[in-house]
mmCIF file of C-alpha atoms in Angstrom:
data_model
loop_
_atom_site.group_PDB
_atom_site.id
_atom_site.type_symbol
_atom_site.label_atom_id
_atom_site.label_comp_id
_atom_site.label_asym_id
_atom_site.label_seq_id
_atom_site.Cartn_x
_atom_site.Cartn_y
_atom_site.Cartn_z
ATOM 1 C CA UNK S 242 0.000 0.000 0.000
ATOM 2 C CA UNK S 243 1.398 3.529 -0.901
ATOM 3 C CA UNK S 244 2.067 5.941 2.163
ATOM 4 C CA UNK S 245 2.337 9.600 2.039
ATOM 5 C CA UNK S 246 2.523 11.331 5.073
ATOM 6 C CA UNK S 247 2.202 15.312 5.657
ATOM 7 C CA UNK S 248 3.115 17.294 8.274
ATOM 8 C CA UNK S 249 1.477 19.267 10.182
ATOM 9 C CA UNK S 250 -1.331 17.969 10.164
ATOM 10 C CA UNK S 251 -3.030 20.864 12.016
ATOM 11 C CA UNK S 252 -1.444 24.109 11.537
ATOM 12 C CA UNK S 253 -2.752 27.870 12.470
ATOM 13 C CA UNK S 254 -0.900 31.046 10.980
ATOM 14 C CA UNK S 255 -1.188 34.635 10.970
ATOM 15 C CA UNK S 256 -1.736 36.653 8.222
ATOM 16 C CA UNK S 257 1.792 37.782 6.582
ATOM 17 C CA UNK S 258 2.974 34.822 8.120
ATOM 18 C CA UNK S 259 5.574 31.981 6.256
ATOM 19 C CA UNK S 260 4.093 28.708 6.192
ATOM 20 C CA UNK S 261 5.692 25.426 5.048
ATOM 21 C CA UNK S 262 3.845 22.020 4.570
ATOM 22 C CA UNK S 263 5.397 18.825 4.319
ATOM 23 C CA UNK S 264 5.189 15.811 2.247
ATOM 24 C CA UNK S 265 7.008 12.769 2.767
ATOM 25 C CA UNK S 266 6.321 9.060 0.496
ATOM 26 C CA UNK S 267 8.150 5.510 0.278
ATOM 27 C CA UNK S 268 7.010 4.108 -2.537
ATOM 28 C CA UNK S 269 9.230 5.816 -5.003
ATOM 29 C CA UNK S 270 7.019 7.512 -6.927
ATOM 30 C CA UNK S 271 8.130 10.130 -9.335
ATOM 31 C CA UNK S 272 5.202 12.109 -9.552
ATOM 32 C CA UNK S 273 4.123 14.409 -6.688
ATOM 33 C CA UNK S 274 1.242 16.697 -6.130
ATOM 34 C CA UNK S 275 -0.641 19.511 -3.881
ATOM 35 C CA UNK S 276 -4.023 19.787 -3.745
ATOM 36 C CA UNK S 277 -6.188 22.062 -1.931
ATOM 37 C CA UNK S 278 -9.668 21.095 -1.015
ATOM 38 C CA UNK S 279 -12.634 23.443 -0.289
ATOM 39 C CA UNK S 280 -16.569 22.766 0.034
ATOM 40 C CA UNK S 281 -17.894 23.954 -3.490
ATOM 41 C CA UNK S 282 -14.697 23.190 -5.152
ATOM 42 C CA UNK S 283 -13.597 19.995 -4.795
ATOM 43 C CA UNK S 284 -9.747 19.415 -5.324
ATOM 44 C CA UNK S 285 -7.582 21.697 -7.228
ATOM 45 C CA UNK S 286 -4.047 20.953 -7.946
ATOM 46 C CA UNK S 287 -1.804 23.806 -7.025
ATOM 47 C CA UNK S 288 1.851 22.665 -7.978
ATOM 48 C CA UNK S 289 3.273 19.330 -9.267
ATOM 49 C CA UNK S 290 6.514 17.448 -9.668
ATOM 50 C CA UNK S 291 7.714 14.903 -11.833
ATOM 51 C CA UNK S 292 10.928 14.698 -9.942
ATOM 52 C CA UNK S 293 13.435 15.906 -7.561
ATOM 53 C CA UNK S 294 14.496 19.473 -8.633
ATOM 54 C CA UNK S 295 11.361 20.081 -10.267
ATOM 55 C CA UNK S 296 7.933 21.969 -9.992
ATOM 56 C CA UNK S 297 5.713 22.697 -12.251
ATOM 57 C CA UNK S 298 2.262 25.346 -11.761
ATOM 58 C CA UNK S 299 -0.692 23.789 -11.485
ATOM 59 C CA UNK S 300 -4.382 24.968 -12.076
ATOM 60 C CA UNK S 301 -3.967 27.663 -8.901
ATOM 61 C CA UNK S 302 -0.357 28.040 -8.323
ATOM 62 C CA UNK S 303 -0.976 32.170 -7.222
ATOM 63 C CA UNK S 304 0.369 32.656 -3.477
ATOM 64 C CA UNK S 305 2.503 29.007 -3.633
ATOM 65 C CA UNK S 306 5.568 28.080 -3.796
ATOM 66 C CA UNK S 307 7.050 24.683 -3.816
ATOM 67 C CA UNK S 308 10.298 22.637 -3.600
ATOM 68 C CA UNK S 309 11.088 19.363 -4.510
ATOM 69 C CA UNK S 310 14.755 18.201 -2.633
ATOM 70 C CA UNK S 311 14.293 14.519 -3.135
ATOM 71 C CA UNK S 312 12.465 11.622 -4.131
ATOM 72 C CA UNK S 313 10.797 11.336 -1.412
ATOM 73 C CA UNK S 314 10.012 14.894 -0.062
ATOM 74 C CA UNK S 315 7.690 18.154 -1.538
ATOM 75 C CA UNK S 316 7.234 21.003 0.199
ATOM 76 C CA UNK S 317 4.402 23.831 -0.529
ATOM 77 C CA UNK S 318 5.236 27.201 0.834
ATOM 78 C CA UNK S 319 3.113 30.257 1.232
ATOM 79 C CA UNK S 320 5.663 33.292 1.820
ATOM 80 C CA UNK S 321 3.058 35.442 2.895
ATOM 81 C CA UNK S 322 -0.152 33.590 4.000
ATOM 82 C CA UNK S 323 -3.894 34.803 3.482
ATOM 83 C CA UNK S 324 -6.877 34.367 5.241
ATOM 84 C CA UNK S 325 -8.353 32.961 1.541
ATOM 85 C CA UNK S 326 -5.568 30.052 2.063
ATOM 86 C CA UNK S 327 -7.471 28.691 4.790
ATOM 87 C CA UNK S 328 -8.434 25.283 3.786
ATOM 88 C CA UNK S 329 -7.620 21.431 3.576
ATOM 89 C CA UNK S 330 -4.421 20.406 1.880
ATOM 90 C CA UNK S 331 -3.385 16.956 0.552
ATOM 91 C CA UNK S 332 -0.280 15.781 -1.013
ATOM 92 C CA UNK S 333 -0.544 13.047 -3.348
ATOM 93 C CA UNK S 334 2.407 10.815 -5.400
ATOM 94 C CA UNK S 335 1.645 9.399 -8.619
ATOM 95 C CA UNK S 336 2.495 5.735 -10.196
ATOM 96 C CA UNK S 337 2.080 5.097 -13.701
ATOM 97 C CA UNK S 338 0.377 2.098 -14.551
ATOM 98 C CA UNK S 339 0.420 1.789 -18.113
ATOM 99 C CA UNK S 340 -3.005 3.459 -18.278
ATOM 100 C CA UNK S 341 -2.871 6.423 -16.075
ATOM 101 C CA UNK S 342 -1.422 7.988 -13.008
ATOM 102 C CA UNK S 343 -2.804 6.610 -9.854
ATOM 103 C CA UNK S 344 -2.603 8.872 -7.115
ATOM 104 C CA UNK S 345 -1.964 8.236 -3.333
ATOM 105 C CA UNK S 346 -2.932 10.937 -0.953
ATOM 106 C CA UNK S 347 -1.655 11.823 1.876
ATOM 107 C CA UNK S 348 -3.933 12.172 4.893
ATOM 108 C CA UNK S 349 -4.165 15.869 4.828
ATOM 109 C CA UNK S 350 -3.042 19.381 6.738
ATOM 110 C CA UNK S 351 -5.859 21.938 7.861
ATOM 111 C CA UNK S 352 -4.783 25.184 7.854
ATOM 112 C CA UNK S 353 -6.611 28.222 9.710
ATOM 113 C CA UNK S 354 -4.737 31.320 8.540
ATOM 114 C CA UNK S 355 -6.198 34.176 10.989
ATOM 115 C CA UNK L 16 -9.902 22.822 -21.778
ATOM 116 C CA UNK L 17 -10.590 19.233 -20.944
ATOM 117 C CA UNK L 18 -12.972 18.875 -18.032
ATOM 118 C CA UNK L 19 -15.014 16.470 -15.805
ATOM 119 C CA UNK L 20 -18.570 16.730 -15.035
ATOM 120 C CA UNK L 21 -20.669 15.309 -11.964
ATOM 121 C CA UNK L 22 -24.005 17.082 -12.109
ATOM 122 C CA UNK L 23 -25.552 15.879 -8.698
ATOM 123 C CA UNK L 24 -23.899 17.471 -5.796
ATOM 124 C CA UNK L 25 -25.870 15.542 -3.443
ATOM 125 C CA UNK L 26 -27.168 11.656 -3.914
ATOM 126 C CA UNK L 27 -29.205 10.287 -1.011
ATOM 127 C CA UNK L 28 -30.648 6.881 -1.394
ATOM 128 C CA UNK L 29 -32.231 3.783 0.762
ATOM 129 C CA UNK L 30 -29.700 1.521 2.028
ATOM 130 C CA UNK L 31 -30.287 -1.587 -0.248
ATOM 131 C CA UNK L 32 -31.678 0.331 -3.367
ATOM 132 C CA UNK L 33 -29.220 0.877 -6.219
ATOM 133 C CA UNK L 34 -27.497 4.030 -6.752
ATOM 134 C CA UNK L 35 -25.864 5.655 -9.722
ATOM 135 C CA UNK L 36 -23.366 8.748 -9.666
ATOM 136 C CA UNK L 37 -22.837 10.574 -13.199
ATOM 137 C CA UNK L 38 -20.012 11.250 -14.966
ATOM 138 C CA UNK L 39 -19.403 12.862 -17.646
ATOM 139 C CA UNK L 40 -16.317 14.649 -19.624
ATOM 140 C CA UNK L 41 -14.766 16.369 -22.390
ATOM 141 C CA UNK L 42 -11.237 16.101 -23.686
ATOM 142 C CA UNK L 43 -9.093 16.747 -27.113
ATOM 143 C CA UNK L 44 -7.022 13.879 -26.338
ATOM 144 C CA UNK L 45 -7.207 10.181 -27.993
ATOM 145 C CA UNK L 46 -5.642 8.222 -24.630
ATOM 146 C CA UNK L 47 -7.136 9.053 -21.382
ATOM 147 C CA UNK L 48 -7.432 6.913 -18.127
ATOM 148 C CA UNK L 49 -10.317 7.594 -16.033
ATOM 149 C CA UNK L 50 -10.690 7.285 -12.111
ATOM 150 C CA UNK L 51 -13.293 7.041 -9.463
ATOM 151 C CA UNK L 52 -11.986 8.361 -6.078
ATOM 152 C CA UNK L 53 -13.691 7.839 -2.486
ATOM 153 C CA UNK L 54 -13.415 10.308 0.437
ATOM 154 C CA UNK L 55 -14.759 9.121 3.562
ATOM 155 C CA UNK L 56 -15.333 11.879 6.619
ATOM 156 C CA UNK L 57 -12.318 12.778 7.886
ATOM 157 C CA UNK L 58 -9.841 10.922 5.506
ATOM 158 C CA UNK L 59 -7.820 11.141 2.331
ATOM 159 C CA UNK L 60 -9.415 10.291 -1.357
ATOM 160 C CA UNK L 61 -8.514 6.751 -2.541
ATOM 161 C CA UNK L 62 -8.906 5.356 -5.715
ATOM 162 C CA UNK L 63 -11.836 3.239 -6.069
ATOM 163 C CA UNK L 64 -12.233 2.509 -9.590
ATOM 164 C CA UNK L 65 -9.770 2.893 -12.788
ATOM 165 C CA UNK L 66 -9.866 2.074 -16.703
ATOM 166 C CA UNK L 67 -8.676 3.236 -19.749
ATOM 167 C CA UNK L 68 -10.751 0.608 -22.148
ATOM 168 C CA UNK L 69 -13.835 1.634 -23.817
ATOM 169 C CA UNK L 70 -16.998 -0.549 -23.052
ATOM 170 C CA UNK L 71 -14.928 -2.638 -20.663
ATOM 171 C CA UNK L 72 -16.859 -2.936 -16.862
ATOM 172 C CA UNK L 73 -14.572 -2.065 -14.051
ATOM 173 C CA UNK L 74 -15.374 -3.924 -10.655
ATOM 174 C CA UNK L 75 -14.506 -3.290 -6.918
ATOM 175 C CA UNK L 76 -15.591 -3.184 -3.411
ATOM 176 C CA UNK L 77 -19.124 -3.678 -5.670
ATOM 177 C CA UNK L 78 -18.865 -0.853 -7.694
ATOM 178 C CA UNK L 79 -18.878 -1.214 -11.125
ATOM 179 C CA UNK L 80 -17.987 1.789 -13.950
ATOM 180 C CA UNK L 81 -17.875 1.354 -17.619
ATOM 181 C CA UNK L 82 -15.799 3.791 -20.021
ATOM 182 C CA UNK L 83 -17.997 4.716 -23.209
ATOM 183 C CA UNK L 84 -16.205 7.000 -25.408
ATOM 184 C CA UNK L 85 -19.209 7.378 -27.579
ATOM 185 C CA UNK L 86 -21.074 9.156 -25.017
ATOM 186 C CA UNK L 87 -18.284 10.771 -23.072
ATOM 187 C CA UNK L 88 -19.082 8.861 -19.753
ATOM 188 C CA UNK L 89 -18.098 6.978 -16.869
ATOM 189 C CA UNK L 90 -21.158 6.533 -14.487
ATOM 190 C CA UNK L 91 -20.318 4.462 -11.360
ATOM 191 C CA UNK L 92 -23.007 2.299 -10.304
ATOM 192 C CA UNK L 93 -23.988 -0.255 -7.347
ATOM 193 C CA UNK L 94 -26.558 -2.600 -7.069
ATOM 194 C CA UNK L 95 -27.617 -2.668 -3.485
ATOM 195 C CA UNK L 96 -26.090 0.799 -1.429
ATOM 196 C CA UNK L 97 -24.463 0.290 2.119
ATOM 197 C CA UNK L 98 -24.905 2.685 4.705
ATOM 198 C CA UNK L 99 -21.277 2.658 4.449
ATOM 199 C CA UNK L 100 -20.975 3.516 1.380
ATOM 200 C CA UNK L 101 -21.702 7.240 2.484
ATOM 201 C CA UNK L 102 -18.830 9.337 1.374
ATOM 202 C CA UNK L 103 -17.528 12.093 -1.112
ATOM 203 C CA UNK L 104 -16.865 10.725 -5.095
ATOM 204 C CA UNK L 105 -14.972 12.426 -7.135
ATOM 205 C CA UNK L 106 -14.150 11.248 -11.069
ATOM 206 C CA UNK L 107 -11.098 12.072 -12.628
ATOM 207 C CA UNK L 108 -9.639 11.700 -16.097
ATOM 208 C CA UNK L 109 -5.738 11.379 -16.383
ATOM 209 C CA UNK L 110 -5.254 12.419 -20.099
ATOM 210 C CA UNK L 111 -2.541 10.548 -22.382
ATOM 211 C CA UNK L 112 0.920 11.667 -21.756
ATOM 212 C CA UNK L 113 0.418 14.291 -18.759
ATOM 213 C CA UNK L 114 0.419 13.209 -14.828
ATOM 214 C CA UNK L 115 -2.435 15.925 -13.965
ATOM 215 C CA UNK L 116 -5.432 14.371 -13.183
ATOM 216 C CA UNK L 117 -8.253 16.899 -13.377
ATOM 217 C CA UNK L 118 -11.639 16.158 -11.314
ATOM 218 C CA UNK L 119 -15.006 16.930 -10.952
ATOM 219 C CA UNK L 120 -16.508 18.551 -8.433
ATOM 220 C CA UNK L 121 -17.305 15.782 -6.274
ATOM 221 C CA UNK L 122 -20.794 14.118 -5.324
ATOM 222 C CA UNK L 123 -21.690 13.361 -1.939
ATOM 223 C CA UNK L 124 -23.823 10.172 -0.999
ATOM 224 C CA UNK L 125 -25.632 9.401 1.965
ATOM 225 C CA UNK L 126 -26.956 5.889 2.061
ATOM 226 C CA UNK L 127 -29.933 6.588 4.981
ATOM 227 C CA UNK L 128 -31.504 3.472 6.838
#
């Protein structure tokens, strides 16, 4: 079974604040992914990776960052955190299976940004 | 742009009754895999259902899908609904060559006694 983890998992910021979340997976997987989650909206994919050293913008990559230092770890950053970024983040990695990329999430971070 | 198409927000049904959750899509490209995920309260989505071959059923934990390209859709189906079967569905296509998935707004289902 794939495992992500993320860390926090509860986090409350300030507004202007820095805020890092963490992503950690085993399995090897070369894809990576943020999502954010909000009622009405479902999941939306803020940045992506296909590797170490790489990021790529997703469908609302405005107010993100992100890093990719390894394998195994992506971070999303928000350099200056807004109350509108209050909502329920997941981190997923991605295995091809010769149809597809199947996605693992993570079990999620909720962030309050006051 | 491609997209992905659930028009009930909200499914309630009988425990025991079948239920049905639409899906529908549009894309401009030729290979596409498509995806049910599952979101129970309080957890992470999971993937549920996957397939990538037109008109072939897909099967697990009793749900069943079918791809069919000529009508854009990948409906996921079950017979006989469990009360715990009550979570958030989302369908996602994975189009050929890209690792984005891109899903629909989600449907919620509450299986009442």
């Amino acid at each position: 079974e794939a495992a992500v983890t993320q860390s926090p998992r509860n986090k409350v910021a300030v507004t202007g604040g820095k805020v890092t979340l963490s992503c950690n997976q085993t399995n090897n997987h070369n894809n990576m992914y943020w999502y954010r989650q909000d009622t009405g909206h479902g999941l939306r994919l803020i940045h992506y990776s296909y590797g170490a050293g790489s990021t790529e913008k997703g469908d609302i990559p405005d107010g993100y960052k992100a890093s990719r230092p390894s394998q195994e770890n992506f971070s999303l950053i928000l350099e200056l955190a807004t109350p509108s970024q209050t909502s329920v983040y997941f981190c997923a990695s991605g295995q091809d299976w010769g149809g597809g990329d199947t996605q693992y999430f993570g079990p999620g971070t909720r962030l309050l940004v006051l | 742009g491609d997209s992905v198409t659930q028009t009930e927000g909200l499914v309630t049904v009988t425990e025991g009754l079948p239920v049905k959750l639409n899906c529908t899509y549009q894309t401009t490209y030729l290979t596409i895999a498509f995806f049910w995920y599952v979101q129970y309260l309080n957890e992470a989505p999971q993937v549920l259902l996957k397939s990538s071959t037109d008109n072939k059923r897909t099967e697990h934990q009793g749900f069943h899908a079918t791809l069919h390209k000529s009508s854009s859709s990948f409906h996921l189906q079950k017979s006989s609904a469990q009360l715990s079967d009550s979570a958030l569905y989302y369908c996602a296509l994975n189009q050929g060559g890209s690792a984005k998935l891109i899903f629909g707004e989600g449907t919620k289902l509450t299986v009442s006694s």
